[in-house]
Amino acid sequence: MANEVLRVAMAEKGETAESLAAKVQVDPKTAARWVTADRIPHPHSRVAVAEVLGREVAELWPEPFRRRDLTWFRPWVELEQDATSFRWYEPLLVPGLLQTEGYARAVLGTGALFAPAEVDEIVASRIPRQRVLDRDDPPQLVVVIDEVVLRRPVGDGSVMAGQLRHLAAVAGREHVQVRVIPADNPWHTGLAGPFVLGRLPDGTELAYLDNQLRGQVVTDAIDVASLGRRWESVTGEALPRRRSIELIREVAETWT
């Protein structure tokens, strides 16, 4: 799907993919995909392009500005699109960037916490977020989950089978790792709760914590360092990458 608004704006300013790329300091192929494949640039590139073309960022790329996400979650969504790497620990669920639509709907629809229309809106924002992993310069994503995530039913068997097959497929990508902590491991520090560590292009590290009410972006260096130590602990409990993928595939077959 082409970005017609961007194409028209470039034409009005006499810009080509090559000339625009030079002005915002990206590869010409990347700039071309912004037009022909409707790829959404990093936030800093969006601002630079808008300045060159004399347009508002939201006019060229409205998707990130649509009010679908929960209000407190939007700051992390923006950071998520700009990050160069993630280290993500989840003891109970498949991380959002790796969820299938069916799995996401089953999670959000449990307990009648959201009306059907709200579920539709949240899913509509969650799935497009995953395109960050399909960029030409995708972030490195390392995920650690507990084995219970693979075995606890979310939705029916077909939802779980589809989710785990998708998880195994994505885990095979060069820039993605998914590692599993075996169910027979004793209690470990990660079970205190999920967290995500992110790194921005300038080297800044921050984190995201979730709880029953809302999420929190953590920027304090001491807190981020503390979570970094917890990350080292949970990765020490996890199976190697290849064995983790094998386990995911084995459990997927039990859901068919």
PDB file of C-alpha atoms in Angstrom:
ATOM      1  CA  MET A   1       0.000   0.000   0.000  1.00  0.00           C
ATOM      2  CA  ALA A   2       1.479   3.345  -1.069  1.00  0.00           C
ATOM      3  CA  ASN A   3       1.553   6.470   1.074  1.00  0.00           C
ATOM      4  CA  GLU A   4      -0.246   8.840  -1.310  1.00  0.00           C
ATOM      5  CA  VAL A   5      -0.083  11.828   1.044  1.00  0.00           C
ATOM      6  CA  LEU A   6       3.697  11.520   1.236  1.00  0.00           C
ATOM      7  CA  ARG A   7       4.005  11.030  -2.533  1.00  0.00           C
ATOM      8  CA  VAL A   8       1.979  14.176  -3.254  1.00  0.00           C
ATOM      9  CA  ALA A   9       3.899  16.215  -0.669  1.00  0.00           C
ATOM     10  CA  MET A  10       7.208  15.152  -2.240  1.00  0.00           C
ATOM     11  CA  ALA A  11       5.971  15.996  -5.724  1.00  0.00           C
ATOM     12  CA  GLU A  12       4.864  19.459  -4.616  1.00  0.00           C
ATOM     13  CA  LYS A  13       8.351  20.151  -3.230  1.00  0.00           C
ATOM     14  CA  GLY A  14      10.121  18.563  -6.181  1.00  0.00           C
ATOM     15  CA  GLU A  15      11.658  15.871  -3.996  1.00  0.00           C
ATOM     16  CA  THR A  16      12.588  12.361  -5.093  1.00  0.00           C
ATOM     17  CA  ALA A  17      13.352   9.426  -2.827  1.00  0.00           C
ATOM     18  CA  GLU A  18      17.045  10.068  -3.445  1.00  0.00           C
ATOM     19  CA  SER A  19      16.956  13.808  -2.698  1.00  0.00           C
ATOM     20  CA  LEU A  20      14.761  13.329   0.391  1.00  0.00           C
ATOM     21  CA  ALA A  21      17.026  10.555   1.663  1.00  0.00           C
ATOM     22  CA  ALA A  22      20.063  12.808   1.345  1.00  0.00           C
ATOM     23  CA  LYS A  23      18.395  15.600   3.336  1.00  0.00           C
ATOM     24  CA  VAL A  24      17.260  13.382   6.206  1.00  0.00           C
ATOM     25  CA  GLN A  25      20.347  11.158   6.099  1.00  0.00           C
ATOM     26  CA  VAL A  26      18.870   7.740   5.340  1.00  0.00           C
ATOM     27  CA  ASP A  27      19.400   5.184   2.591  1.00  0.00           C
ATOM     28  CA  PRO A  28      17.460   6.006  -0.636  1.00  0.00           C
ATOM     29  CA  LYS A  29      15.889   2.531  -0.575  1.00  0.00           C
ATOM     30  CA  THR A  30      14.505   3.261   2.877  1.00  0.00           C
ATOM     31  CA  ALA A  31      12.984   6.558   1.722  1.00  0.00           C
ATOM     32  CA  ALA A  32      11.467   4.827  -1.305  1.00  0.00           C
ATOM     33  CA  ARG A  33       9.754   2.280   0.948  1.00  0.00           C
ATOM     34  CA  TRP A  34       8.190   5.093   2.955  1.00  0.00           C
ATOM     35  CA  VAL A  35       6.291   5.933  -0.236  1.00  0.00           C
ATOM     36  CA  THR A  36       5.736   2.633  -2.046  1.00  0.00           C
ATOM     37  CA  ALA A  37       5.326   0.266   0.912  1.00  0.00           C
ATOM     38  CA  ASP A  38       3.896   2.778   3.432  1.00  0.00           C
ATOM     39  CA  ARG A  39       6.675   2.000   5.902  1.00  0.00           C
ATOM     40  CA  ILE A  40       6.602   4.246   8.986  1.00  0.00           C
ATOM     41  CA  PRO A  41      10.003   5.836   9.725  1.00  0.00           C
ATOM     42  CA  HIS A  42      11.620   6.258  13.121  1.00  0.00           C
ATOM     43  CA  PRO A  43      10.147   9.220  15.050  1.00  0.00           C
ATOM     44  CA  HIS A  44      13.231  11.390  14.456  1.00  0.00           C
ATOM     45  CA  SER A  45      13.063  10.667  10.700  1.00  0.00           C
ATOM     46  CA  ARG A  46       9.353  11.506  10.617  1.00  0.00           C
ATOM     47  CA  VAL A  47      10.092  14.930  12.098  1.00  0.00           C
ATOM     48  CA  ALA A  48      12.948  15.553   9.658  1.00  0.00           C
ATOM     49  CA  VAL A  49      10.849  14.605   6.617  1.00  0.00           C
ATOM     50  CA  ALA A  50       7.946  16.776   7.763  1.00  0.00           C
ATOM     51  CA  GLU A  51      10.304  19.752   8.077  1.00  0.00           C
ATOM     52  CA  VAL A  52      11.700  19.214   4.571  1.00  0.00           C
ATOM     53  CA  LEU A  53       8.223  18.909   3.053  1.00  0.00           C
ATOM     54  CA  GLY A  54       6.568  21.656   5.112  1.00  0.00           C
ATOM     55  CA  ARG A  55       3.885  19.313   6.437  1.00  0.00           C
ATOM     56  CA  GLU A  56       2.724  18.142   9.858  1.00  0.00           C
ATOM     57  CA  VAL A  57       4.055  14.739  10.951  1.00  0.00           C
ATOM     58  CA  ALA A  58       0.534  13.512  11.729  1.00  0.00           C
ATOM     59  CA  GLU A  59      -0.561  14.468   8.217  1.00  0.00           C
ATOM     60  CA  LEU A  60       2.108  12.297   6.589  1.00  0.00           C
ATOM     61  CA  TRP A  61       1.869   9.386   9.034  1.00  0.00           C
ATOM     62  CA  PRO A  62      -1.404   9.501  10.993  1.00  0.00           C
ATOM     63  CA  GLU A  63      -1.170   5.918  12.279  1.00  0.00           C
ATOM     64  CA  PRO A  64       1.076   6.591  15.305  1.00  0.00           C
ATOM     65  CA  PHE A  65      -1.205   9.459  16.344  1.00  0.00           C
ATOM     66  CA  ARG A  66      -4.510   7.613  16.292  1.00  0.00           C
ATOM     67  CA  ARG A  67      -5.925   7.418  19.797  1.00  0.00           C
ATOM     68  CA  ARG A  68      -6.206   3.665  19.991  1.00  0.00           C
ATOM     69  CA  ASP A  69      -3.702   2.874  22.714  1.00  0.00           C
ATOM     70  CA  LEU A  70      -4.378   3.381  26.381  1.00  0.00           C
ATOM     71  CA  THR A  71      -3.261   6.911  27.278  1.00  0.00           C
ATOM     72  CA  TRP A  72      -0.562   5.864  29.717  1.00  0.00           C
ATOM     73  CA  PHE A  73       0.887   3.447  27.152  1.00  0.00           C
ATOM     74  CA  ARG A  74       1.476   5.951  24.330  1.00  0.00           C
ATOM     75  CA  PRO A  75       4.879   7.252  25.567  1.00  0.00           C
ATOM     76  CA  TRP A  76       6.263   3.721  25.463  1.00  0.00           C
ATOM     77  CA  VAL A  77       4.800   3.087  21.989  1.00  0.00           C
ATOM     78  CA  GLU A  78       6.750   6.062  20.647  1.00  0.00           C
ATOM     79  CA  LEU A  79       9.950   4.912  22.358  1.00  0.00           C
ATOM     80  CA  GLU A  80       9.328   1.403  21.076  1.00  0.00           C
ATOM     81  CA  GLN A  81       9.381   2.620  17.477  1.00  0.00           C
ATOM     82  CA  ASP A  82      12.735   4.355  17.972  1.00  0.00           C
ATOM     83  CA  ALA A  83      14.597   1.720  20.001  1.00  0.00           C
ATOM     84  CA  THR A  84      17.576  -0.219  18.673  1.00  0.00           C
ATOM     85  CA  SER A  85      17.183  -3.160  21.061  1.00  0.00           C
ATOM     86  CA  PHE A  86      14.825  -4.714  23.592  1.00  0.00           C
ATOM     87  CA  ARG A  87      15.381  -7.186  26.408  1.00  0.00           C
ATOM     88  CA  TRP A  88      11.945  -8.423  27.444  1.00  0.00           C
ATOM     89  CA  TYR A  89      10.968 -10.768  30.267  1.00  0.00           C
ATOM     90  CA  GLU A  90       7.399 -12.090  30.539  1.00  0.00           C
ATOM     91  CA  PRO A  91       6.431 -14.778  33.091  1.00  0.00           C
ATOM     92  CA  LEU A  92       2.757 -15.134  32.103  1.00  0.00           C
ATOM     93  CA  LEU A  93       2.057 -14.033  28.513  1.00  0.00           C
ATOM     94  CA  VAL A  94       3.547 -13.927  25.050  1.00  0.00           C
ATOM     95  CA  PRO A  95       4.961 -10.380  24.666  1.00  0.00           C
ATOM     96  CA  GLY A  96       2.786  -7.972  22.694  1.00  0.00           C
ATOM     97  CA  LEU A  97       5.244  -7.603  19.802  1.00  0.00           C
ATOM     98  CA  LEU A  98       5.029 -11.359  19.223  1.00  0.00           C
ATOM     99  CA  GLN A  99       1.295 -11.942  19.715  1.00  0.00           C
ATOM    100  CA  THR A 100      -1.042 -13.144  16.973  1.00  0.00           C
ATOM    101  CA  GLU A 101      -4.334 -11.323  16.548  1.00  0.00           C
ATOM    102  CA  GLY A 102      -6.273 -14.313  17.892  1.00  0.00           C
ATOM    103  CA  TYR A 103      -4.115 -14.534  21.001  1.00  0.00           C
ATOM    104  CA  ALA A 104      -4.328 -10.769  21.619  1.00  0.00           C
ATOM    105  CA  ARG A 105      -8.116 -10.846  21.336  1.00  0.00           C
ATOM    106  CA  ALA A 106      -8.353 -13.776  23.747  1.00  0.00           C
ATOM    107  CA  VAL A 107      -6.151 -12.017  26.314  1.00  0.00           C
ATOM    108  CA  LEU A 108      -8.014  -8.707  26.124  1.00  0.00           C
ATOM    109  CA  GLY A 109     -11.430 -10.373  26.044  1.00  0.00           C
ATOM    110  CA  THR A 110     -10.880 -12.330  29.269  1.00  0.00           C
ATOM    111  CA  GLY A 111     -12.714 -11.161  32.388  1.00  0.00           C
ATOM    112  CA  ALA A 112     -14.919  -8.596  30.595  1.00  0.00           C
ATOM    113  CA  LEU A 113     -12.399  -5.855  31.428  1.00  0.00           C
ATOM    114  CA  PHE A 114     -12.876  -4.297  27.988  1.00  0.00           C
ATOM    115  CA  ALA A 115     -15.984  -3.905  25.855  1.00  0.00           C
ATOM    116  CA  PRO A 116     -15.810  -5.613  22.428  1.00  0.00           C
ATOM    117  CA  ALA A 117     -15.314  -2.249  20.709  1.00  0.00           C
ATOM    118  CA  GLU A 118     -12.420  -1.446  23.042  1.00  0.00           C
ATOM    119  CA  VAL A 119     -10.829  -4.839  22.307  1.00  0.00           C
ATOM    120  CA  ASP A 120     -11.083  -4.065  18.593  1.00  0.00           C
ATOM    121  CA  GLU A 121      -9.360  -0.711  19.067  1.00  0.00           C
ATOM    122  CA  ILE A 122      -6.525  -2.040  21.233  1.00  0.00           C
ATOM    123  CA  VAL A 123      -5.858  -4.954  18.872  1.00  0.00           C
ATOM    124  CA  ALA A 124      -5.953  -2.538  15.928  1.00  0.00           C
ATOM    125  CA  SER A 125      -3.061  -0.630  17.523  1.00  0.00           C
ATOM    126  CA  ARG A 126      -1.119  -3.626  18.855  1.00  0.00           C
ATOM    127  CA  ILE A 127      -0.722  -5.566  15.610  1.00  0.00           C
ATOM    128  CA  PRO A 128       0.667  -2.641  13.540  1.00  0.00           C
ATOM    129  CA  ARG A 129       3.260  -2.044  16.297  1.00  0.00           C
ATOM    130  CA  GLN A 130       4.818  -5.333  15.281  1.00  0.00           C
ATOM    131  CA  ARG A 131       5.939  -3.825  11.960  1.00  0.00           C
ATOM    132  CA  VAL A 132       8.954  -2.465  13.839  1.00  0.00           C
ATOM    133  CA  LEU A 133      10.408  -5.979  13.522  1.00  0.00           C
ATOM    134  CA  ASP A 134      10.034  -5.872   9.720  1.00  0.00           C
ATOM    135  CA  ARG A 135      12.029  -2.691   9.140  1.00  0.00           C
ATOM    136  CA  ASP A 136      15.217  -2.681   7.096  1.00  0.00           C
ATOM    137  CA  ASP A 137      17.034  -1.837  10.341  1.00  0.00           C
ATOM    138  CA  PRO A 138      14.943  -3.732  12.920  1.00  0.00           C
ATOM    139  CA  PRO A 139      15.763  -3.597  16.612  1.00  0.00           C
ATOM    140  CA  GLN A 140      17.348  -6.598  18.250  1.00  0.00           C
ATOM    141  CA  LEU A 141      14.703  -8.332  20.359  1.00  0.00           C
ATOM    142  CA  VAL A 142      15.654 -10.830  23.044  1.00  0.00           C
ATOM    143  CA  VAL A 143      12.704 -12.328  24.923  1.00  0.00           C
ATOM    144  CA  VAL A 144      12.712 -14.628  27.941  1.00  0.00           C
ATOM    145  CA  ILE A 145       9.438 -16.325  28.902  1.00  0.00           C
ATOM    146  CA  ASP A 146       8.515 -19.025  31.378  1.00  0.00           C
ATOM    147  CA  GLU A 147       7.341 -22.386  30.044  1.00  0.00           C
ATOM    148  CA  VAL A 148       3.939 -21.806  31.625  1.00  0.00           C
ATOM    149  CA  VAL A 149       3.341 -19.197  28.892  1.00  0.00           C
ATOM    150  CA  LEU A 150       3.404 -22.036  26.336  1.00  0.00           C
ATOM    151  CA  ARG A 151       1.097 -24.328  28.310  1.00  0.00           C
ATOM    152  CA  ARG A 152      -1.548 -22.074  29.879  1.00  0.00           C
ATOM    153  CA  PRO A 153      -4.595 -21.938  27.541  1.00  0.00           C
ATOM    154  CA  VAL A 154      -5.429 -18.526  26.115  1.00  0.00           C
ATOM    155  CA  GLY A 155      -8.483 -18.900  23.903  1.00  0.00           C
ATOM    156  CA  ASP A 156      -8.947 -22.393  22.452  1.00  0.00           C
ATOM    157  CA  GLY A 157      -6.422 -24.920  21.190  1.00  0.00           C
ATOM    158  CA  SER A 158      -6.301 -23.439  17.695  1.00  0.00           C
ATOM    159  CA  VAL A 159      -5.413 -20.013  19.122  1.00  0.00           C
ATOM    160  CA  MET A 160      -2.573 -21.509  21.156  1.00  0.00           C
ATOM    161  CA  ALA A 161      -1.293 -23.671  18.298  1.00  0.00           C
ATOM    162  CA  GLY A 162      -1.276 -20.666  15.958  1.00  0.00           C
ATOM    163  CA  GLN A 163       0.411 -18.470  18.539  1.00  0.00           C
ATOM    164  CA  LEU A 164       3.194 -20.929  19.310  1.00  0.00           C
ATOM    165  CA  ARG A 165       3.882 -21.659  15.651  1.00  0.00           C
ATOM    166  CA  HIS A 166       4.105 -17.923  15.036  1.00  0.00           C
ATOM    167  CA  LEU A 167       6.395 -17.546  18.047  1.00  0.00           C
ATOM    168  CA  ALA A 168       8.727 -20.267  16.765  1.00  0.00           C
ATOM    169  CA  ALA A 169       8.790 -18.724  13.287  1.00  0.00           C
ATOM    170  CA  VAL A 170       9.642 -15.231  14.541  1.00  0.00           C
ATOM    171  CA  ALA A 171      12.250 -16.675  16.910  1.00  0.00           C
ATOM    172  CA  GLY A 172      14.066 -18.011  13.855  1.00  0.00           C
ATOM    173  CA  ARG A 173      14.806 -14.504  12.572  1.00  0.00           C
ATOM    174  CA  GLU A 174      18.358 -13.277  12.897  1.00  0.00           C
ATOM    175  CA  HIS A 175      17.442 -10.262  15.030  1.00  0.00           C
ATOM    176  CA  VAL A 176      15.018 -12.086  17.356  1.00  0.00           C
ATOM    177  CA  GLN A 177      15.732 -14.498  20.181  1.00  0.00           C
ATOM    178  CA  VAL A 178      13.114 -16.247  22.303  1.00  0.00           C
ATOM    179  CA  ARG A 179      14.389 -18.254  25.247  1.00  0.00           C
ATOM    180  CA  VAL A 180      12.289 -20.347  27.620  1.00  0.00           C
ATOM    181  CA  ILE A 181      12.783 -20.991  31.336  1.00  0.00           C
ATOM    182  CA  PRO A 182      11.773 -24.636  32.007  1.00  0.00           C
ATOM    183  CA  ALA A 183       8.754 -25.221  34.214  1.00  0.00           C
ATOM    184  CA  ASP A 184      10.725 -27.411  36.623  1.00  0.00           C
ATOM    185  CA  ASN A 185      13.150 -24.598  37.496  1.00  0.00           C
ATOM    186  CA  PRO A 186      12.828 -23.318  41.068  1.00  0.00           C
ATOM    187  CA  TRP A 187      11.569 -19.838  41.934  1.00  0.00           C
ATOM    188  CA  HIS A 188      13.694 -17.069  40.391  1.00  0.00           C
ATOM    189  CA  THR A 189      13.809 -13.279  40.646  1.00  0.00           C
ATOM    190  CA  GLY A 190      11.967 -12.715  37.374  1.00  0.00           C
ATOM    191  CA  LEU A 191       8.756 -14.127  38.817  1.00  0.00           C
ATOM    192  CA  ALA A 192       8.336 -10.865  40.725  1.00  0.00           C
ATOM    193  CA  GLY A 193       6.953  -9.374  37.511  1.00  0.00           C
ATOM    194  CA  PRO A 194       7.490  -8.612  33.811  1.00  0.00           C
ATOM    195  CA  PHE A 195       9.755  -5.850  32.530  1.00  0.00           C
ATOM    196  CA  VAL A 196      11.258  -4.543  29.293  1.00  0.00           C
ATOM    197  CA  LEU A 197      14.641  -2.888  28.845  1.00  0.00           C
ATOM    198  CA  GLY A 198      15.041  -0.705  25.767  1.00  0.00           C
ATOM    199  CA  ARG A 199      17.999   1.104  24.219  1.00  0.00           C
ATOM    200  CA  LEU A 200      17.651   4.218  22.037  1.00  0.00           C
ATOM    201  CA  PRO A 201      19.938   5.167  19.119  1.00  0.00           C
ATOM    202  CA  ASP A 202      21.963   7.550  21.326  1.00  0.00           C
ATOM    203  CA  GLY A 203      22.681   4.758  23.822  1.00  0.00           C
ATOM    204  CA  THR A 204      20.122   5.863  26.405  1.00  0.00           C
ATOM    205  CA  GLU A 205      18.637   2.923  28.305  1.00  0.00           C
ATOM    206  CA  LEU A 206      15.173   2.918  29.811  1.00  0.00           C
ATOM    207  CA  ALA A 207      12.607   0.388  30.930  1.00  0.00           C
ATOM    208  CA  TYR A 208       8.913  -0.371  31.020  1.00  0.00           C
ATOM    209  CA  LEU A 209       7.018  -1.964  33.904  1.00  0.00           C
ATOM    210  CA  ASP A 210       3.426  -3.201  33.839  1.00  0.00           C
ATOM    211  CA  ASN A 211       0.929  -3.802  36.632  1.00  0.00           C
ATOM    212  CA  GLN A 212      -2.787  -4.384  37.129  1.00  0.00           C
ATOM    213  CA  LEU A 213      -3.683  -0.717  36.601  1.00  0.00           C
ATOM    214  CA  ARG A 214      -1.202   0.801  34.137  1.00  0.00           C
ATOM    215  CA  GLY A 215       2.332   0.751  32.804  1.00  0.00           C
ATOM    216  CA  GLN A 216       5.274   2.940  33.720  1.00  0.00           C
ATOM    217  CA  VAL A 217       8.258   4.139  31.690  1.00  0.00           C
ATOM    218  CA  VAL A 218      11.372   4.020  33.905  1.00  0.00           C
ATOM    219  CA  THR A 219      14.199   6.456  33.134  1.00  0.00           C
ATOM    220  CA  ASP A 220      16.094   6.602  36.442  1.00  0.00           C
ATOM    221  CA  ALA A 221      19.562   5.147  35.799  1.00  0.00           C
ATOM    222  CA  ILE A 222      19.724   3.334  39.140  1.00  0.00           C
ATOM    223  CA  ASP A 223      16.349   1.645  38.580  1.00  0.00           C
ATOM    224  CA  VAL A 224      17.282   0.679  35.017  1.00  0.00           C
ATOM    225  CA  ALA A 225      20.561  -0.798  36.259  1.00  0.00           C
ATOM    226  CA  SER A 226      18.674  -2.788  38.901  1.00  0.00           C
ATOM    227  CA  LEU A 227      16.418  -4.243  36.214  1.00  0.00           C
ATOM    228  CA  GLY A 228      19.525  -5.017  34.176  1.00  0.00           C
ATOM    229  CA  ARG A 229      20.795  -7.205  37.012  1.00  0.00           C
ATOM    230  CA  ARG A 230      17.448  -8.989  37.127  1.00  0.00           C
ATOM    231  CA  TRP A 231      17.711  -9.545  33.379  1.00  0.00           C
ATOM    232  CA  GLU A 232      21.094 -11.244  33.811  1.00  0.00           C
ATOM    233  CA  SER A 233      19.509 -13.460  36.440  1.00  0.00           C
ATOM    234  CA  VAL A 234      16.537 -14.598  34.330  1.00  0.00           C
ATOM    235  CA  THR A 235      18.634 -15.250  31.226  1.00  0.00           C
ATOM    236  CA  GLY A 236      20.816 -17.499  33.348  1.00  0.00           C
ATOM    237  CA  GLU A 237      17.748 -19.661  34.037  1.00  0.00           C
ATOM    238  CA  ALA A 238      16.660 -19.962  30.386  1.00  0.00           C
ATOM    239  CA  LEU A 239      17.329 -22.681  27.846  1.00  0.00           C
ATOM    240  CA  PRO A 240      19.621 -21.889  24.882  1.00  0.00           C
ATOM    241  CA  ARG A 241      18.021 -20.351  21.809  1.00  0.00           C
ATOM    242  CA  ARG A 242      17.818 -23.477  19.640  1.00  0.00           C
ATOM    243  CA  ARG A 243      16.502 -25.721  22.423  1.00  0.00           C
ATOM    244  CA  SER A 244      13.909 -23.072  23.279  1.00  0.00           C
ATOM    245  CA  ILE A 245      12.594 -23.065  19.703  1.00  0.00           C
ATOM    246  CA  GLU A 246      12.418 -26.860  19.767  1.00  0.00           C
ATOM    247  CA  LEU A 247      10.403 -26.743  22.999  1.00  0.00           C
ATOM    248  CA  ILE A 248       8.016 -24.123  21.572  1.00  0.00           C
ATOM    249  CA  ARG A 249       7.383 -26.330  18.528  1.00  0.00           C
ATOM    250  CA  GLU A 250       6.897 -29.420  20.687  1.00  0.00           C
ATOM    251  CA  VAL A 251       4.307 -27.690  22.869  1.00  0.00           C
ATOM    252  CA  ALA A 252       2.575 -26.243  19.778  1.00  0.00           C
ATOM    253  CA  GLU A 253       1.844 -29.795  18.615  1.00  0.00           C
ATOM    254  CA  THR A 254       0.110 -30.599  21.914  1.00  0.00           C
ATOM    255  CA  TRP A 255      -2.466 -27.863  21.152  1.00  0.00           C
ATOM    256  CA  THR A 256      -3.591 -29.400  17.848  1.00  0.00           C
TER     257      THR A 256
END
